[in-house]
Amino acid sequence: MPVRKAKAVWEGGLRQGKGVMELESQAFKGAYSYPSRFEEGEGTNPEELIAAAHAGCFSMALAASLEREGFPPKRVSTEARVHLEMVEGKPTITRIELITEAEVPGITPEKFQEIAQAAKEGCPVSRALGGVKEITLEARLA
């Protein structure tokens, strides 16, 4: 499997500095700063990119799991919310909430929940983020 790459360049000190993160594919390039990460300033931040990666990975994992179980979905839409909080004086990702909605013909709500939970556990990004204390899932059928 291929190795995926991204890079970031930071210039200056923590509070007055600024940076740019970009994907090797050039599909994304975004500015980030102290205010965009720890306040409500303009620009992106690493946690937002983690949220995008987790939402994308989980949506694909759920679609694959549903299809494998005989319930190919019409659509899977996921939002990931990454919580950055101070823990023992250090910024820490403490929780990630996955909120997903899927259109899946012919599936029961119980079977959908079972498959969604298994997809959350098996998603490569969920597994990579195993150090996060809590990853929750709210899954609903459309």
PDB file of C-alpha atoms in Angstrom:
ATOM      1  CA  MET A   1       0.000   0.000   0.000  1.00  0.00           C
ATOM      2  CA  PRO A   2       1.220   3.533  -0.673  1.00  0.00           C
ATOM      3  CA  VAL A   3       2.646   5.879   1.948  1.00  0.00           C
ATOM      4  CA  ARG A   4       0.619   9.098   2.185  1.00  0.00           C
ATOM      5  CA  LYS A   5       2.365  12.383   2.894  1.00  0.00           C
ATOM      6  CA  ALA A   6       1.558  15.869   4.064  1.00  0.00           C
ATOM      7  CA  LYS A   7       3.812  18.654   5.259  1.00  0.00           C
ATOM      8  CA  ALA A   8       3.621  21.686   7.465  1.00  0.00           C
ATOM      9  CA  VAL A   9       5.860  24.722   7.721  1.00  0.00           C
ATOM     10  CA  TRP A  10       5.690  26.943  10.819  1.00  0.00           C
ATOM     11  CA  GLU A  11       7.346  30.361  10.964  1.00  0.00           C
ATOM     12  CA  GLY A  12       7.911  32.290  14.186  1.00  0.00           C
ATOM     13  CA  GLY A  13       7.000  31.666  17.788  1.00  0.00           C
ATOM     14  CA  LEU A  14       3.906  29.931  19.075  1.00  0.00           C
ATOM     15  CA  ARG A  15       1.503  32.854  19.596  1.00  0.00           C
ATOM     16  CA  GLN A  16       2.607  35.244  16.840  1.00  0.00           C
ATOM     17  CA  GLY A  17       3.769  32.617  14.364  1.00  0.00           C
ATOM     18  CA  LYS A  18       1.910  31.187  11.431  1.00  0.00           C
ATOM     19  CA  GLY A  19       2.037  28.119   9.307  1.00  0.00           C
ATOM     20  CA  VAL A  20       0.805  26.284   6.254  1.00  0.00           C
ATOM     21  CA  MET A  21      -0.190  22.633   5.987  1.00  0.00           C
ATOM     22  CA  GLU A  22      -0.532  20.928   2.643  1.00  0.00           C
ATOM     23  CA  LEU A  23      -1.224  17.514   1.238  1.00  0.00           C
ATOM     24  CA  GLU A  24       1.174  15.841  -1.156  1.00  0.00           C
ATOM     25  CA  SER A  25      -1.728  15.416  -3.612  1.00  0.00           C
ATOM     26  CA  GLN A  26      -2.192  19.215  -3.550  1.00  0.00           C
ATOM     27  CA  ALA A  27      -5.910  18.647  -2.919  1.00  0.00           C
ATOM     28  CA  PHE A  28      -5.606  20.839   0.195  1.00  0.00           C
ATOM     29  CA  LYS A  29      -3.348  23.642   1.383  1.00  0.00           C
ATOM     30  CA  GLY A  30      -4.370  25.712   4.395  1.00  0.00           C
ATOM     31  CA  ALA A  31      -2.997  28.346   6.719  1.00  0.00           C
ATOM     32  CA  TYR A  32      -3.025  27.805  10.472  1.00  0.00           C
ATOM     33  CA  SER A  33      -2.063  29.828  13.528  1.00  0.00           C
ATOM     34  CA  TYR A  34      -2.375  29.928  17.290  1.00  0.00           C
ATOM     35  CA  PRO A  35      -5.784  31.644  17.019  1.00  0.00           C
ATOM     36  CA  SER A  36      -7.088  29.112  14.464  1.00  0.00           C
ATOM     37  CA  ARG A  37      -6.039  26.244  16.692  1.00  0.00           C
ATOM     38  CA  PHE A  38      -6.679  27.342  20.266  1.00  0.00           C
ATOM     39  CA  GLU A  39      -9.230  30.128  19.755  1.00  0.00           C
ATOM     40  CA  GLU A  40     -11.780  30.880  17.021  1.00  0.00           C
ATOM     41  CA  GLY A  41      -9.407  32.526  14.530  1.00  0.00           C
ATOM     42  CA  GLU A  42      -9.429  32.152  10.761  1.00  0.00           C
ATOM     43  CA  GLY A  43      -7.675  29.227   9.144  1.00  0.00           C
ATOM     44  CA  THR A  44      -7.472  25.514   9.746  1.00  0.00           C
ATOM     45  CA  ASN A  45      -5.772  23.405  12.411  1.00  0.00           C
ATOM     46  CA  PRO A  46      -4.474  19.862  12.876  1.00  0.00           C
ATOM     47  CA  GLU A  47      -7.606  18.783  14.764  1.00  0.00           C
ATOM     48  CA  GLU A  48      -9.848  19.839  11.889  1.00  0.00           C
ATOM     49  CA  LEU A  49      -7.755  17.746   9.516  1.00  0.00           C
ATOM     50  CA  ILE A  50      -7.972  14.794  11.928  1.00  0.00           C
ATOM     51  CA  ALA A  51     -11.755  15.260  11.942  1.00  0.00           C
ATOM     52  CA  ALA A  52     -11.852  15.238   8.127  1.00  0.00           C
ATOM     53  CA  ALA A  53      -9.662  12.132   7.985  1.00  0.00           C
ATOM     54  CA  HIS A  54     -11.760  10.324  10.579  1.00  0.00           C
ATOM     55  CA  ALA A  55     -15.079  11.238   8.925  1.00  0.00           C
ATOM     56  CA  GLY A  56     -13.804  10.128   5.529  1.00  0.00           C
ATOM     57  CA  CYS A  57     -12.306   6.900   6.811  1.00  0.00           C
ATOM     58  CA  PHE A  58     -15.364   5.952   8.846  1.00  0.00           C
ATOM     59  CA  SER A  59     -17.763   6.676   5.958  1.00  0.00           C
ATOM     60  CA  MET A  60     -15.752   4.364   3.701  1.00  0.00           C
ATOM     61  CA  ALA A  61     -15.420   1.688   6.401  1.00  0.00           C
ATOM     62  CA  LEU A  62     -19.160   1.748   7.080  1.00  0.00           C
ATOM     63  CA  ALA A  63     -20.014   1.578   3.373  1.00  0.00           C
ATOM     64  CA  ALA A  64     -17.648  -1.376   2.931  1.00  0.00           C
ATOM     65  CA  SER A  65     -19.032  -3.195   5.977  1.00  0.00           C
ATOM     66  CA  LEU A  66     -22.638  -2.643   4.919  1.00  0.00           C
ATOM     67  CA  GLU A  67     -21.892  -3.892   1.410  1.00  0.00           C
ATOM     68  CA  ARG A  68     -20.019  -6.938   2.736  1.00  0.00           C
ATOM     69  CA  GLU A  69     -23.081  -7.797   4.885  1.00  0.00           C
ATOM     70  CA  GLY A  70     -25.384  -7.583   1.865  1.00  0.00           C
ATOM     71  CA  PHE A  71     -26.729  -4.054   2.410  1.00  0.00           C
ATOM     72  CA  PRO A  72     -25.016  -1.761  -0.114  1.00  0.00           C
ATOM     73  CA  PRO A  73     -25.708   1.821   1.003  1.00  0.00           C
ATOM     74  CA  LYS A  74     -26.996   4.566  -1.240  1.00  0.00           C
ATOM     75  CA  ARG A  75     -25.224   7.199   0.859  1.00  0.00           C
ATOM     76  CA  VAL A  76     -23.191   7.570   4.050  1.00  0.00           C
ATOM     77  CA  SER A  77     -22.595  11.044   5.519  1.00  0.00           C
ATOM     78  CA  THR A  78     -20.403  11.484   8.598  1.00  0.00           C
ATOM     79  CA  GLU A  79     -19.391  14.469  10.708  1.00  0.00           C
ATOM     80  CA  ALA A  80     -16.493  14.090  13.146  1.00  0.00           C
ATOM     81  CA  ARG A  81     -16.098  16.441  16.105  1.00  0.00           C
ATOM     82  CA  VAL A  82     -12.622  16.492  17.627  1.00  0.00           C
ATOM     83  CA  HIS A  83     -12.447  17.928  21.159  1.00  0.00           C
ATOM     84  CA  LEU A  84      -9.164  19.595  22.145  1.00  0.00           C
ATOM     85  CA  GLU A  85      -8.990  20.290  25.886  1.00  0.00           C
ATOM     86  CA  MET A  86      -6.365  21.030  28.506  1.00  0.00           C
ATOM     87  CA  VAL A  87      -5.386  17.925  30.478  1.00  0.00           C
ATOM     88  CA  GLU A  88      -2.735  18.334  33.163  1.00  0.00           C
ATOM     89  CA  GLY A  89      -1.691  21.611  31.541  1.00  0.00           C
ATOM     90  CA  LYS A  90      -1.304  20.116  28.051  1.00  0.00           C
ATOM     91  CA  PRO A  91      -3.595  20.445  25.021  1.00  0.00           C
ATOM     92  CA  THR A  92      -5.042  16.958  24.471  1.00  0.00           C
ATOM     93  CA  ILE A  93      -7.531  15.410  22.086  1.00  0.00           C
ATOM     94  CA  THR A  94      -9.912  14.008  24.659  1.00  0.00           C
ATOM     95  CA  ARG A  95     -12.886  12.894  22.628  1.00  0.00           C
ATOM     96  CA  ILE A  96     -14.060  12.371  19.073  1.00  0.00           C
ATOM     97  CA  GLU A  97     -17.734  12.161  18.216  1.00  0.00           C
ATOM     98  CA  LEU A  98     -18.731  10.498  14.957  1.00  0.00           C
ATOM     99  CA  ILE A  99     -22.218  11.430  13.793  1.00  0.00           C
ATOM    100  CA  THR A 100     -23.310   9.491  10.742  1.00  0.00           C
ATOM    101  CA  GLU A 101     -26.441   9.142   8.682  1.00  0.00           C
ATOM    102  CA  ALA A 102     -26.845   6.514   6.004  1.00  0.00           C
ATOM    103  CA  GLU A 103     -29.405   5.530   3.408  1.00  0.00           C
ATOM    104  CA  VAL A 104     -29.400   1.733   3.465  1.00  0.00           C
ATOM    105  CA  PRO A 105     -32.286  -0.100   1.783  1.00  0.00           C
ATOM    106  CA  GLY A 106     -33.618  -3.199   3.507  1.00  0.00           C
ATOM    107  CA  ILE A 107     -31.641  -3.036   6.752  1.00  0.00           C
ATOM    108  CA  THR A 108     -33.131  -3.117  10.242  1.00  0.00           C
ATOM    109  CA  PRO A 109     -32.084  -0.434  12.714  1.00  0.00           C
ATOM    110  CA  GLU A 110     -30.560  -3.119  14.979  1.00  0.00           C
ATOM    111  CA  LYS A 111     -28.433  -4.605  12.189  1.00  0.00           C
ATOM    112  CA  PHE A 112     -27.373  -1.113  11.108  1.00  0.00           C
ATOM    113  CA  GLN A 113     -26.186  -0.263  14.635  1.00  0.00           C
ATOM    114  CA  GLU A 114     -24.273  -3.540  14.874  1.00  0.00           C
ATOM    115  CA  ILE A 115     -22.475  -2.922  11.565  1.00  0.00           C
ATOM    116  CA  ALA A 116     -21.825   0.755  12.382  1.00  0.00           C
ATOM    117  CA  GLN A 117     -20.205  -0.091  15.733  1.00  0.00           C
ATOM    118  CA  ALA A 118     -17.984  -2.721  14.097  1.00  0.00           C
ATOM    119  CA  ALA A 119     -16.993  -0.224  11.382  1.00  0.00           C
ATOM    120  CA  LYS A 120     -16.023   2.319  14.060  1.00  0.00           C
ATOM    121  CA  GLU A 121     -13.765  -0.246  15.725  1.00  0.00           C
ATOM    122  CA  GLY A 122     -12.234  -1.380  12.429  1.00  0.00           C
ATOM    123  CA  CYS A 123     -11.730   1.995  10.733  1.00  0.00           C
ATOM    124  CA  PRO A 124      -7.955   2.536  10.263  1.00  0.00           C
ATOM    125  CA  VAL A 125      -8.148   6.117  11.534  1.00  0.00           C
ATOM    126  CA  SER A 126     -10.125   5.022  14.621  1.00  0.00           C
ATOM    127  CA  ARG A 127      -7.424   2.454  15.292  1.00  0.00           C
ATOM    128  CA  ALA A 128      -4.652   5.011  14.757  1.00  0.00           C
ATOM    129  CA  LEU A 129      -6.367   7.321  17.254  1.00  0.00           C
ATOM    130  CA  GLY A 130      -6.546   4.622  19.921  1.00  0.00           C
ATOM    131  CA  GLY A 131      -4.932   6.967  22.445  1.00  0.00           C
ATOM    132  CA  VAL A 132      -8.008   9.196  22.408  1.00  0.00           C
ATOM    133  CA  LYS A 133      -9.922   8.431  25.587  1.00  0.00           C
ATOM    134  CA  GLU A 134     -13.357   8.319  23.982  1.00  0.00           C
ATOM    135  CA  ILE A 135     -14.603   7.904  20.424  1.00  0.00           C
ATOM    136  CA  THR A 136     -18.387   7.900  20.331  1.00  0.00           C
ATOM    137  CA  LEU A 137     -20.745   7.060  17.500  1.00  0.00           C
ATOM    138  CA  GLU A 138     -24.250   8.324  16.796  1.00  0.00           C
ATOM    139  CA  ALA A 139     -25.546   6.418  13.787  1.00  0.00           C
ATOM    140  CA  ARG A 140     -28.952   6.854  12.224  1.00  0.00           C
ATOM    141  CA  LEU A 141     -30.708   5.639   9.133  1.00  0.00           C
ATOM    142  CA  ALA A 142     -32.051   8.249   6.725  1.00  0.00           C
TER     143      ALA A 142
END
